[in-house]
Amino acid sequence: MIEKNFNFFFNPISKTKGIGPKIQKLFNEKKIESNIDLIFNFPYGLIDRTHCPRLNNLEIGKISTIFVKVKKHNFPRIRRLPNTVQCFDDTGEINIVFFNSRENYIKEILPLNSEVIISGKINFYKNKYQITNPDYVTSVNNEDKVSKIMPTYSSLKGVSNKTINKIYENITKNIPDVPEWHRDIVIQNNNWSSFKDSLIQLHNPKKIEDINKNSLAYERISFDEIFSNLLIFSQIKKKNLSIYKKPKVFSSEYKLKIVKNLSFTLTKDQQDIIKEIEDGLKKDKKMLRLLQGDVGSGKTIISIISGLNVVASGFQVALMCPTEILATQHLNLMKSITQELNIKIEILSSGVNKKRQIEIKKELADGAINFLIGTHSLFQETVSFNNLGLIIIDEQHKFGVKQRINLSEKGGKNCDVLLMSATPIPRTLILSTYGDMDISTLREKPFKKTKIITNIIPEKKIPDLINLIKNKIESKQQVYWICPLIEESKKVKLTPVLERFEYLKKYFPENVAVMHGNLKNDEKINVMKDFLDKKFSILISTTVVEVGVDNQNANTIIIENSERFGLAQLHQLRGRVGRGNEDGECILIYSKSISENGKKRLKILKESNDGFYISEQDLKLRGFGDIIGYKQSGEKDFIVADPLYHSHLFELAKQETDLFTEANLPIDKFSTLLKFFKKDKILNIIDTG
């Protein structure tokens, strides 16, 4: 019986009354395919028909329910004109207007002299109140059939709200009972209803507060999802702890030689985190660690030292970067600081010629290469390692849970994994997105004599920047100019990168170049190489320069339409300058259509260079979905829960998950819960991996 109940949730929506092939297709286009998908699509608002004024108290624009008598029909002979029904009560008159309606239909629902209930939005036309195409028309004897409170759902093209509401009415009245999976004390302490009752309450609100994200019913379902998320992370950790690896055994020889060659002194934070990673490498359990730190905090050198420790223990290391530019930069850095070491370092990317790629793959398989740097091509099927001991992923934001599991499996049981993020991550995001990992946080920045000054200007002052750029060029400095789009958008008026390139070329014809995502990979590499080689002074670009590029001669970055970016992304872009011996300058240009919220965000950036503070503010102002300024790849993290609203539920969910893990109970108890929130597929990967 229980199994039959559960099947209801996963039946296709076509089995729900009111959903035919046409409506099914429209729902499917919104990724609503099963009953649970439909049920989790909660209403976003309410239509309140409880306002029942007399006709002398009508309010224009307000949905009202009126009790009137039908006085007169008006059916024009010209087809394009609407049909009109004149109604009245003892205080006044109103016209009920119907477009594209049949005469017989109107006579049937509004017969002369009948007393009726009509509900719809009040309009005013030619000195008279009217309701156009009313939502409800019925006899006063059927008052109970008028939905006084109607939830509103996201629209379906060509389908009326009334039809959509009927579908939800049909499905919610058939939601079956399910056993409670949480401890009684958790439900009682939070005044939550059962899973079933909470769902029904969300689809049958009595007031707008009932569907708010902080309502008890919404909280209950959100907690279920957060708990299921942390439960999956606990299973990944449990699986990792069950895998025994060969511990890395190494002395401090390589580390001491590298530190000696550095032109700077490691911070205490850097030294502590290197020790954390060393401890993880030396254990007989697999390491899966996230290293997060602000722009310029020195994550790269930590990863290099950690990688060389692994090489010293007889294993190979793979360092994966998001771009070939960054991979080449890492290669050059490594070669410059490992000259005294007998280590072979290579780069594998699409920019390497085919013949050399084949040679590198052979040397890698034979174990001749110790340290391989590259882009995602490192993990193609044709790439085989001889004895891979550590995978390092730089700028890991493109990797979801599934990708992390697959990555860990790729290296075999002896391979540890270190992910790095230059976007400091708020605690709620850590729990919701990286709960399967150990976290190392790098807060302390190396001492620098230089600073970055941030200024904010309106777009009308762009011409004033020409003289500034001229002065920078005369001082032998270089300039980034960042635009958000490549071509003109029809929906949003933003300056495209190619248009800005043509504008600046008028003033600096031989000293400006352009780079954007539509260029071929080798074209982007050549443009960036020429910029680093100082062959031109101004680089007009999209955000492809955001990640890690180190040009110590570029001390000015100008960001156009800056209000369109996330704060964390602007902070990343700002980190491209001030990397040499001169102070950096970041100029944020805003458009005249900037919102008050946009002004607040830019003010935060102007006043702070602390990436952790900025990311927390970004989360508050922008919400959870796009904290780093662009969508993470992979699947959506949450269906119902919103970590911004439900941050208080994460600690409770973690406590409950920890209790479950410590008790070493079977996961089967929560199999349906995991399936509700589409975590069962990840569980299958864990079980079969």
XYZ file of C-alpha atoms in Angstrom:
689
model
C 0.000 0.000 0.000
C 2.829 2.390 0.911
C 4.623 1.592 -2.350
C 1.413 2.340 -4.273
C 1.116 5.689 -2.456
C 4.686 6.616 -3.387
C 4.083 5.747 -7.024
C 1.495 8.539 -7.185
C 4.224 11.157 -6.774
C 6.278 9.796 -9.667
C 3.451 9.135 -12.112
C 3.525 11.277 -15.274
C 1.328 14.375 -15.047
C -0.769 13.040 -17.943
C -2.537 10.861 -15.338
C -3.819 13.947 -13.516
C -7.379 15.003 -14.342
C -7.460 18.079 -16.590
C -4.053 17.536 -18.221
C -4.362 16.558 -21.864
C -1.572 16.319 -24.472
C -1.500 20.085 -25.129
C -1.237 21.126 -21.454
C 1.170 18.269 -20.745
C 3.510 19.579 -23.448
C 3.388 23.102 -21.967
C 4.212 21.782 -18.482
C 6.993 19.557 -19.864
C 8.605 22.612 -21.469
C 8.952 23.942 -17.895
C 10.576 20.662 -16.760
C 7.364 19.638 -14.992
C 6.962 15.973 -15.934
C 5.872 13.988 -12.872
C 3.269 14.669 -10.188
C 5.944 15.646 -7.669
C 7.279 18.238 -10.145
C 3.771 19.668 -10.404
C 3.248 19.635 -6.631
C 6.570 21.406 -5.990
C 5.536 24.192 -8.380
C 4.009 26.312 -5.624
C 1.813 29.384 -6.242
C 3.588 32.740 -6.241
C 0.600 34.958 -5.391
C -3.123 35.188 -4.637
C -6.249 36.540 -6.240
C -8.514 37.781 -3.460
C -12.226 37.868 -4.354
C -13.401 38.567 -0.821
C -13.831 42.272 -1.671
C -17.604 42.552 -2.347
C -18.467 46.265 -2.644
C -21.704 47.941 -3.692
C -21.470 49.579 -7.123
C -21.108 53.064 -5.629
C -17.921 51.932 -3.802
C -15.964 50.308 -6.643
C -12.191 50.857 -6.914
C -10.552 50.987 -10.357
C -7.941 48.264 -10.854
C -9.097 46.142 -7.909
C -10.463 42.601 -8.265
C -13.988 42.697 -6.868
C -16.931 40.352 -6.492
C -20.271 42.076 -7.131
C -23.879 40.987 -6.598
C -26.020 42.541 -9.375
C -29.149 42.157 -11.504
C -29.067 41.915 -15.320
C -30.798 44.886 -16.957
C -29.998 44.879 -20.692
C -28.034 43.012 -23.435
C -26.233 44.872 -26.196
C -25.094 42.700 -29.160
C -23.568 44.921 -31.892
C -23.907 43.791 -35.514
C -20.272 44.746 -36.218
C -18.288 41.604 -35.333
C -15.165 43.288 -34.012
C -17.123 45.189 -31.341
C -17.593 43.498 -27.945
C -20.871 42.285 -26.501
C -22.026 44.247 -23.454
C -24.374 43.412 -20.599
C -25.704 46.251 -18.451
C -26.137 45.318 -14.762
C -27.186 47.235 -11.643
C -27.778 47.210 -7.908
C -29.620 49.758 -5.796
C -26.580 52.063 -5.755
C -25.474 52.202 -9.398
C -24.782 50.530 -12.752
C -21.882 48.637 -14.401
C -21.181 47.190 -17.863
C -19.916 43.628 -18.241
C -17.935 43.455 -21.491
C -17.187 40.285 -23.486
C -14.752 40.042 -26.390
C -14.909 37.084 -28.813
C -18.050 35.718 -27.170
C -21.207 34.141 -28.556
C -24.605 35.819 -28.086
C -26.302 32.605 -26.952
C -23.595 31.942 -24.361
C -24.079 35.384 -22.802
C -27.868 34.982 -22.722
C -27.355 31.634 -20.996
C -25.040 32.844 -18.212
C -26.617 36.316 -17.837
C -30.351 36.041 -18.546
C -32.360 39.262 -18.259
C -33.611 40.143 -14.755
C -31.507 37.360 -13.164
C -29.556 37.942 -9.961
C -25.911 37.013 -10.463
C -22.449 37.092 -8.912
C -19.685 38.496 -11.135
C -15.993 38.660 -10.263
C -13.173 40.405 -12.111
C -10.997 43.513 -12.297
C -12.810 46.868 -12.195
C -12.121 49.248 -15.112
C -13.551 52.650 -16.058
C -14.507 53.495 -19.644
C -16.558 56.417 -21.009
C -17.578 57.558 -17.526
C -18.850 54.127 -16.532
C -17.488 51.221 -14.483
C -16.995 47.939 -16.312
C -15.546 44.431 -15.964
C -14.033 42.974 -19.143
C -14.149 39.198 -19.652
C -14.998 38.431 -15.986
C -13.328 35.504 -14.216
C -16.585 34.271 -12.662
C -20.236 34.628 -13.623
C -22.751 32.529 -11.718
C -26.179 32.640 -10.088
C -26.424 34.020 -6.555
C -27.571 30.522 -5.572
C -24.053 29.240 -6.428
C -22.079 31.646 -4.239
C -20.137 28.787 -2.658
C -18.732 27.887 -6.110
C -16.925 31.206 -6.452
C -13.317 30.767 -5.287
C -12.917 33.724 -2.956
C -9.160 33.089 -2.545
C -7.425 31.760 -5.665
C -3.700 30.984 -5.786
C -1.839 32.171 -8.886
C 0.684 29.937 -10.632
C 3.213 30.594 -13.357
C 1.260 30.934 -16.590
C 0.929 28.475 -19.459
C 0.463 29.952 -22.918
C -3.193 29.821 -23.944
C -4.373 28.250 -20.671
C -6.590 30.228 -18.293
C -5.804 30.678 -14.599
C -9.072 28.952 -13.793
C -8.001 25.839 -15.728
C -4.583 25.768 -14.067
C -6.175 26.125 -10.639
C -8.547 23.269 -11.383
C -5.581 21.034 -12.256
C -3.906 21.846 -8.939
C -7.162 21.314 -7.099
C -7.406 17.847 -8.690
C -3.857 16.795 -7.848
C -3.632 18.159 -4.294
C -6.824 16.421 -3.145
C -5.234 13.116 -4.166
C -1.890 13.548 -2.357
C -1.452 10.369 -0.281
C -0.149 10.029 3.260
C 3.548 9.290 3.634
C 5.379 8.081 6.752
C 7.258 10.755 8.699
C 11.031 10.528 8.223
C 12.053 13.133 10.809
C 12.228 12.728 14.570
C 9.016 13.793 16.368
C 10.885 16.355 18.438
C 12.112 18.167 15.286
C 8.562 18.464 13.922
C 7.121 19.537 17.294
C 9.817 22.105 18.137
C 9.266 23.877 14.814
C 5.436 23.663 14.819
C 5.527 21.931 11.442
C 2.726 19.891 9.902
C 3.270 16.603 8.092
C 4.826 16.500 4.617
C 1.398 15.924 3.020
C -0.401 18.634 5.029
C 2.350 21.154 4.330
C 1.997 20.573 0.587
C -1.792 20.945 0.758
C -1.480 24.176 2.794
C 0.870 25.692 0.218
C -1.603 25.020 -2.582
C -4.626 26.209 -0.572
C -3.523 29.491 1.002
C -5.964 31.639 2.933
C -3.737 34.722 2.927
C -0.569 35.842 1.131
C 1.578 35.039 4.188
C 0.703 31.344 3.747
C 2.849 31.083 0.607
C 5.781 33.192 1.773
C 9.113 31.395 1.902
C 9.199 31.861 5.671
C 5.744 30.341 6.245
C 5.714 27.172 8.366
C 4.556 25.010 5.445
C 7.232 26.352 3.094
C 9.871 25.968 5.816
C 8.883 22.343 6.389
C 9.299 21.364 2.710
C 12.494 23.429 2.438
C 13.942 21.652 5.470
C 13.189 18.313 3.811
C 15.171 19.382 0.750
C 18.091 20.838 2.722
C 18.232 17.683 4.832
C 18.203 15.495 1.692
C 21.061 17.566 0.281
C 23.214 17.199 3.403
C 22.281 13.531 3.609
C 23.791 12.971 0.167
C 26.965 14.787 1.214
C 27.187 12.545 4.282
C 26.965 9.482 2.028
C 29.743 10.800 -0.236
C 31.938 11.374 2.826
C 31.070 7.921 4.146
C 32.005 6.381 0.809
C 35.321 8.254 0.741
C 36.115 7.097 4.283
C 35.517 3.502 3.218
C 38.179 3.755 0.496
C 41.694 3.047 1.655
C 44.453 4.659 -0.348
C 48.208 4.433 -0.292
C 49.347 7.303 1.951
C 51.692 9.858 0.422
C 55.134 9.683 2.030
C 57.418 12.670 1.532
C 59.956 14.867 3.277
C 60.060 18.674 3.204
C 62.885 18.724 0.636
C 60.897 20.058 -2.322
C 58.901 22.476 -0.177
C 62.027 24.017 1.378
C 63.670 24.498 -2.029
C 60.530 26.156 -3.444
C 60.080 28.467 -0.446
C 63.748 29.442 -0.727
C 63.225 30.427 -4.391
C 60.178 32.619 -3.686
C 60.480 36.410 -3.788
C 58.031 36.683 -0.882
C 57.434 35.105 2.519
C 54.503 32.727 3.014
C 51.785 34.049 5.336
C 50.816 32.125 8.472
C 47.510 31.201 6.783
C 49.396 29.758 3.819
C 51.710 27.753 6.064
C 48.773 26.424 8.136
C 46.812 25.347 5.053
C 49.850 23.682 3.464
C 50.093 21.687 6.726
C 46.345 20.804 6.553
C 46.766 19.516 3.007
C 49.957 17.621 3.905
C 48.097 15.886 6.748
C 45.325 14.915 4.314
C 47.788 13.558 1.769
C 49.548 11.437 4.402
C 46.339 9.744 5.587
C 45.140 6.384 4.301
C 41.730 7.914 3.470
C 41.018 9.828 0.299
C 41.287 13.632 0.561
C 38.565 15.758 -1.004
C 39.289 19.368 -0.025
C 38.157 22.829 -1.116
C 40.662 25.671 -0.757
C 38.880 29.014 -0.846
C 40.530 32.385 -0.621
C 40.220 35.983 -1.704
C 41.804 37.443 -4.835
C 45.559 37.730 -4.302
C 45.654 35.603 -1.129
C 48.151 33.132 -2.621
C 46.217 29.920 -3.365
C 48.332 29.014 -6.403
C 51.600 28.630 -4.505
C 49.806 26.428 -1.935
C 48.582 24.131 -4.704
C 52.040 23.978 -6.316
C 53.789 23.096 -3.048
C 51.103 20.491 -2.300
C 51.501 19.049 -5.786
C 55.287 18.842 -5.474
C 54.915 16.982 -2.165
C 52.868 14.396 -4.058
C 55.518 14.198 -6.793
C 58.138 13.682 -4.058
C 56.161 10.645 -2.887
C 56.356 9.036 -6.334
C 52.937 10.023 -7.733
C 51.861 12.188 -10.667
C 49.869 15.411 -10.349
C 47.278 16.960 -12.698
C 46.455 20.680 -12.415
C 43.354 21.686 -14.364
C 42.622 25.344 -15.221
C 39.528 26.961 -16.771
C 41.464 28.591 -19.627
C 44.569 27.882 -21.663
C 45.868 31.361 -20.791
C 45.811 30.532 -17.091
C 47.313 27.069 -17.711
C 50.250 28.653 -19.566
C 50.684 31.178 -16.770
C 50.858 28.363 -14.186
C 53.349 26.470 -16.363
C 55.680 29.462 -16.573
C 55.463 30.048 -12.809
C 56.202 26.410 -12.022
C 59.171 26.221 -14.357
C 60.637 29.394 -12.854
C 60.539 28.076 -9.269
C 61.443 24.410 -9.893
C 64.667 24.908 -11.823
C 66.733 23.125 -9.156
C 64.374 20.138 -9.009
C 64.524 17.103 -11.243
C 60.848 17.320 -12.231
C 59.254 17.136 -15.666
C 56.327 19.550 -16.071
C 54.215 19.705 -19.243
C 51.079 21.409 -20.543
C 48.325 19.624 -22.455
C 45.717 21.724 -24.239
C 44.214 22.361 -27.665
C 46.959 24.940 -28.259
C 49.628 22.209 -28.248
C 50.186 20.770 -31.737
C 48.762 17.309 -32.413
C 52.111 15.556 -32.724
C 53.310 16.912 -29.368
C 49.973 15.989 -27.756
C 50.519 12.352 -28.766
C 54.040 12.433 -27.348
C 52.850 13.966 -24.064
C 50.129 11.323 -23.657
C 52.699 8.555 -24.158
C 55.154 10.114 -21.697
C 52.316 10.531 -19.210
C 51.259 6.884 -19.503
C 54.903 5.800 -19.126
C 55.320 7.913 -15.992
C 57.964 10.206 -17.520
C 55.869 13.337 -16.786
C 55.514 14.216 -13.097
C 53.254 17.251 -13.245
C 50.683 17.901 -16.000
C 48.925 21.261 -16.399
C 46.028 21.878 -18.775
C 42.351 22.573 -19.360
C 39.433 20.094 -19.267
C 41.264 18.091 -21.965
C 43.321 16.549 -19.123
C 40.446 14.185 -18.420
C 39.620 12.962 -21.907
C 39.403 9.195 -22.331
C 42.605 9.193 -24.407
C 44.618 10.616 -21.484
C 46.004 7.903 -19.174
C 48.144 8.514 -16.113
C 50.747 6.079 -14.879
C 50.246 6.773 -11.179
C 47.999 9.774 -10.549
C 48.107 10.859 -6.908
C 46.525 14.332 -6.880
C 44.050 16.263 -9.003
C 44.037 20.051 -8.510
C 41.167 22.038 -10.024
C 41.678 25.796 -10.241
C 38.495 27.934 -10.242
C 36.240 24.988 -9.434
C 32.846 26.784 -9.711
C 31.949 24.852 -12.864
C 31.956 21.534 -10.992
C 28.754 20.258 -9.362
C 28.377 17.282 -7.025
C 28.190 14.718 -9.833
C 31.299 16.104 -11.518
C 33.197 15.974 -8.208
C 32.270 12.321 -7.711
C 33.291 11.459 -11.264
C 36.529 13.413 -10.832
C 37.382 11.547 -7.669
C 36.723 8.207 -9.412
C 38.802 9.224 -12.433
C 42.060 9.230 -10.491
C 41.506 5.846 -8.859
C 41.553 4.999 -5.172
C 45.021 6.487 -4.538
C 44.163 9.900 -5.970
C 43.378 12.873 -3.726
C 41.415 15.905 -4.959
C 42.029 19.605 -4.217
C 39.592 22.198 -5.571
C 40.329 25.930 -5.433
C 37.976 28.901 -5.488
C 38.916 32.573 -5.676
C 35.328 33.475 -4.824
C 35.031 33.454 -1.013
C 31.965 31.392 -0.174
C 29.471 32.291 2.606
C 28.856 29.566 5.214
C 25.333 28.805 3.969
C 26.717 28.204 0.496
C 29.498 26.029 1.911
C 26.945 23.764 3.613
C 24.557 23.684 0.666
C 27.090 23.205 -2.126
C 30.292 21.756 -0.645
C 29.059 19.702 2.308
C 30.874 16.624 0.970
C 34.278 18.285 1.279
C 36.789 19.426 3.868
C 37.254 23.197 3.691
C 40.429 25.253 4.002
C 39.871 29.014 4.143
C 42.665 31.437 3.267
C 41.841 34.864 4.718
C 45.225 36.494 5.302
C 46.717 38.272 2.293
C 50.452 38.676 1.673
C 51.676 42.134 2.585
C 51.570 44.519 -0.379
C 52.751 48.093 -0.662
C 50.208 48.767 -3.408
C 46.440 49.162 -3.171
C 43.464 49.280 -5.558
C 41.339 52.430 -5.619
C 37.741 52.021 -6.829
C 35.788 54.898 -8.401
C 32.196 54.983 -9.649
C 31.109 57.202 -12.573
C 27.973 57.577 -14.766
C 28.118 56.508 -18.419
C 27.804 60.129 -19.587
C 31.385 60.686 -18.338
C 32.906 58.025 -20.602
C 34.458 60.701 -22.904
C 36.384 62.014 -19.856
C 38.215 58.682 -19.630
C 40.085 59.250 -22.912
C 42.559 61.632 -21.281
C 42.994 59.255 -18.344
C 43.874 56.421 -20.737
C 46.295 58.666 -22.637
C 48.087 59.441 -19.370
C 48.275 55.747 -18.485
C 49.772 54.885 -21.870
C 52.327 57.702 -21.582
C 53.330 56.171 -18.228
C 53.871 52.820 -20.018
C 50.873 51.266 -18.258
C 48.133 49.085 -19.748
C 44.356 49.216 -19.410
C 41.527 46.648 -19.344
C 38.102 47.826 -20.561
C 35.382 45.278 -19.752
C 31.960 45.102 -21.459
C 29.211 42.573 -20.658
C 28.012 41.769 -24.198
C 29.506 40.971 -27.592
C 26.592 42.117 -29.772
C 23.616 44.374 -29.176
C 20.849 42.788 -27.145
C 17.260 43.413 -28.225
C 15.999 43.165 -24.655
C 18.675 45.036 -22.704
C 20.468 48.174 -23.822
C 24.140 47.495 -23.047
C 27.251 48.617 -24.876
C 28.617 45.614 -26.789
C 32.327 44.927 -26.751
C 32.733 45.355 -30.528
C 31.029 48.752 -30.471
C 33.328 49.954 -27.665
C 36.335 48.626 -29.607
C 35.396 50.783 -32.628
C 34.893 53.804 -30.355
C 38.321 53.545 -28.698
C 40.055 52.740 -31.980
C 39.262 56.292 -33.131
C 41.448 57.653 -30.317
C 44.048 54.874 -30.134
C 44.117 53.335 -33.649
C 47.274 51.251 -33.185
C 47.051 50.600 -29.484
C 43.828 48.696 -28.821
C 42.694 45.080 -29.305
C 39.547 43.102 -28.553
C 38.942 39.709 -26.952
C 35.652 37.897 -26.374
C 34.129 34.444 -26.088
C 33.284 34.128 -29.791
C 36.928 34.203 -30.816
C 38.595 30.869 -31.504
C 40.718 29.555 -28.667
C 44.038 30.177 -30.405
C 42.906 33.715 -31.314
C 42.176 34.483 -27.641
C 45.534 33.080 -26.592
C 47.359 35.193 -29.197
C 45.535 38.384 -28.179
C 46.312 37.798 -24.493
C 49.929 36.906 -25.245
C 50.369 40.127 -27.265
C 48.850 42.099 -24.376
C 51.204 40.467 -21.864
C 54.097 41.179 -24.268
C 53.022 44.874 -24.315
C 52.359 44.956 -28.060
C 49.303 47.133 -27.364
C 48.070 49.060 -24.324
C 44.274 48.693 -24.221
C 42.410 45.383 -24.120
C 38.652 45.588 -24.736
C 37.216 42.369 -23.415
C 34.294 40.464 -21.985
C 34.789 38.742 -18.636
C 37.145 36.136 -20.132
C 39.956 37.998 -18.324
C 38.214 37.474 -14.992
C 40.001 34.331 -13.888
C 43.549 34.417 -12.624
C 45.333 36.303 -15.420
C 48.446 37.962 -13.992
C 49.637 41.039 -15.898
C 51.690 43.215 -13.572
C 51.799 46.050 -16.098
C 47.999 46.497 -16.260
C 47.022 48.807 -13.425
C 43.673 50.162 -14.621
C 40.432 48.293 -15.242
C 37.296 50.026 -16.539
C 34.052 48.047 -16.215
C 31.090 49.240 -18.244
C 27.468 48.621 -17.178
C 28.961 47.499 -13.876
C 25.554 47.246 -12.203
C 24.827 44.225 -14.431
C 27.548 42.120 -12.763
C 27.550 40.312 -9.442
C 29.618 41.901 -6.682
C 31.825 38.834 -6.385
C 32.477 38.909 -10.126
C 33.328 42.624 -10.042
C 35.722 41.894 -7.177
C 37.350 39.168 -9.297
C 37.718 41.556 -12.232
C 39.139 44.263 -9.980
C 41.749 41.743 -8.852
C 43.286 41.763 -12.342
C 45.015 45.086 -11.594
C 47.397 46.355 -8.937
C 49.463 43.164 -9.166
C 52.776 44.949 -9.809
C 54.595 47.826 -8.145
C 51.983 50.502 -8.957
C 48.628 51.143 -7.278
C 45.676 49.769 -9.219
C 42.592 51.713 -10.267
C 39.149 50.233 -10.889
C 36.543 52.450 -12.571
C 32.947 51.242 -12.403
C 30.689 52.811 -15.036
C 26.942 52.661 -14.393
C 24.068 53.334 -16.788
C 21.322 55.901 -16.241
C 18.816 53.073 -15.647
C 20.658 51.825 -12.544
C 18.344 50.799 -9.698
C 18.673 51.791 -6.036
C 19.788 48.227 -5.315
C 22.436 48.572 -8.039
C 23.757 51.754 -6.411
C 23.992 49.978 -3.032
C 25.989 47.143 -4.563
C 28.533 49.406 -6.244
C 28.916 51.402 -3.008
C 29.800 48.168 -1.161
C 32.533 47.453 -3.706
C 33.919 50.980 -3.472
C 34.153 50.791 0.319
C 35.610 47.290 0.700
C 38.380 45.101 -0.714
C 37.440 42.144 1.514
C 36.167 39.345 -0.725
C 34.480 37.497 2.175
C 32.479 40.568 3.200
C 31.622 41.278 -0.445
C 30.386 37.738 -1.110
C 28.158 37.858 1.998
C 26.644 41.150 0.808
C 26.268 39.749 -2.714
C 24.311 36.814 -1.314
C 21.968 39.161 0.567
C 21.401 41.518 -2.368
C 21.338 39.129 -5.336
C 20.151 35.892 -3.769
C 21.579 32.408 -3.805
C 21.270 31.488 -7.471
C 24.049 33.554 -8.946
C 26.527 34.454 -6.220
C 29.537 34.429 -8.528
C 27.892 36.527 -11.222
C 27.059 33.733 -13.643
C 25.182 30.479 -13.330
C 27.054 27.448 -12.140
C 27.000 24.613 -14.605
C 25.334 21.336 -13.809
C 22.012 20.891 -12.082
C 20.085 23.362 -10.017
C 21.047 22.923 -6.375
C 17.543 23.376 -4.950
C 13.996 22.934 -6.206
C 12.121 24.489 -3.263
C 14.572 25.747 -0.639
C 16.231 29.143 -0.868
C 19.439 29.300 1.219
C 19.034 33.061 1.581
C 15.643 32.701 3.323
C 16.337 29.359 4.963
C 19.899 29.795 6.227
C 18.685 29.026 9.784
C 17.522 25.575 8.656
C 20.987 24.467 7.535
C 22.416 24.175 11.046
C 19.398 22.120 12.161
C 19.660 19.912 9.073
C 23.376 19.431 9.746
C 22.673 18.389 13.343
C 20.099 15.835 12.167
C 22.413 14.550 9.435
C 25.272 14.160 11.925
C 23.006 12.185 14.295
C 21.983 9.887 11.449
C 25.604 9.410 10.334
C 26.873 8.708 13.874
C 24.130 6.109 14.384
C 25.296 4.434 11.149
C 21.677 3.799 10.092
C 20.783 2.514 6.605
C 19.957 5.221 4.043
C 16.887 3.256 2.881
C 14.692 5.087 5.390
C 15.084 8.237 3.304
C 14.986 6.731 -0.202
C 11.643 8.335 -1.074
C 12.686 11.701 0.350
C 15.848 11.605 -1.785
C 13.790 10.693 -4.834
C 11.374 13.584 -4.209
C 14.262 16.046 -4.499
C 16.069 14.174 -7.306
C 19.004 13.128 -5.115
C 18.478 9.411 -5.818
C 20.534 9.641 -9.028
C 23.522 10.968 -7.098
C 23.032 8.198 -4.528
C 23.149 5.653 -7.365
C 26.463 7.120 -8.567
C 27.845 6.821 -5.023
C 26.646 3.212 -4.696
C 27.924 2.091 -8.088
C 31.128 4.190 -8.112
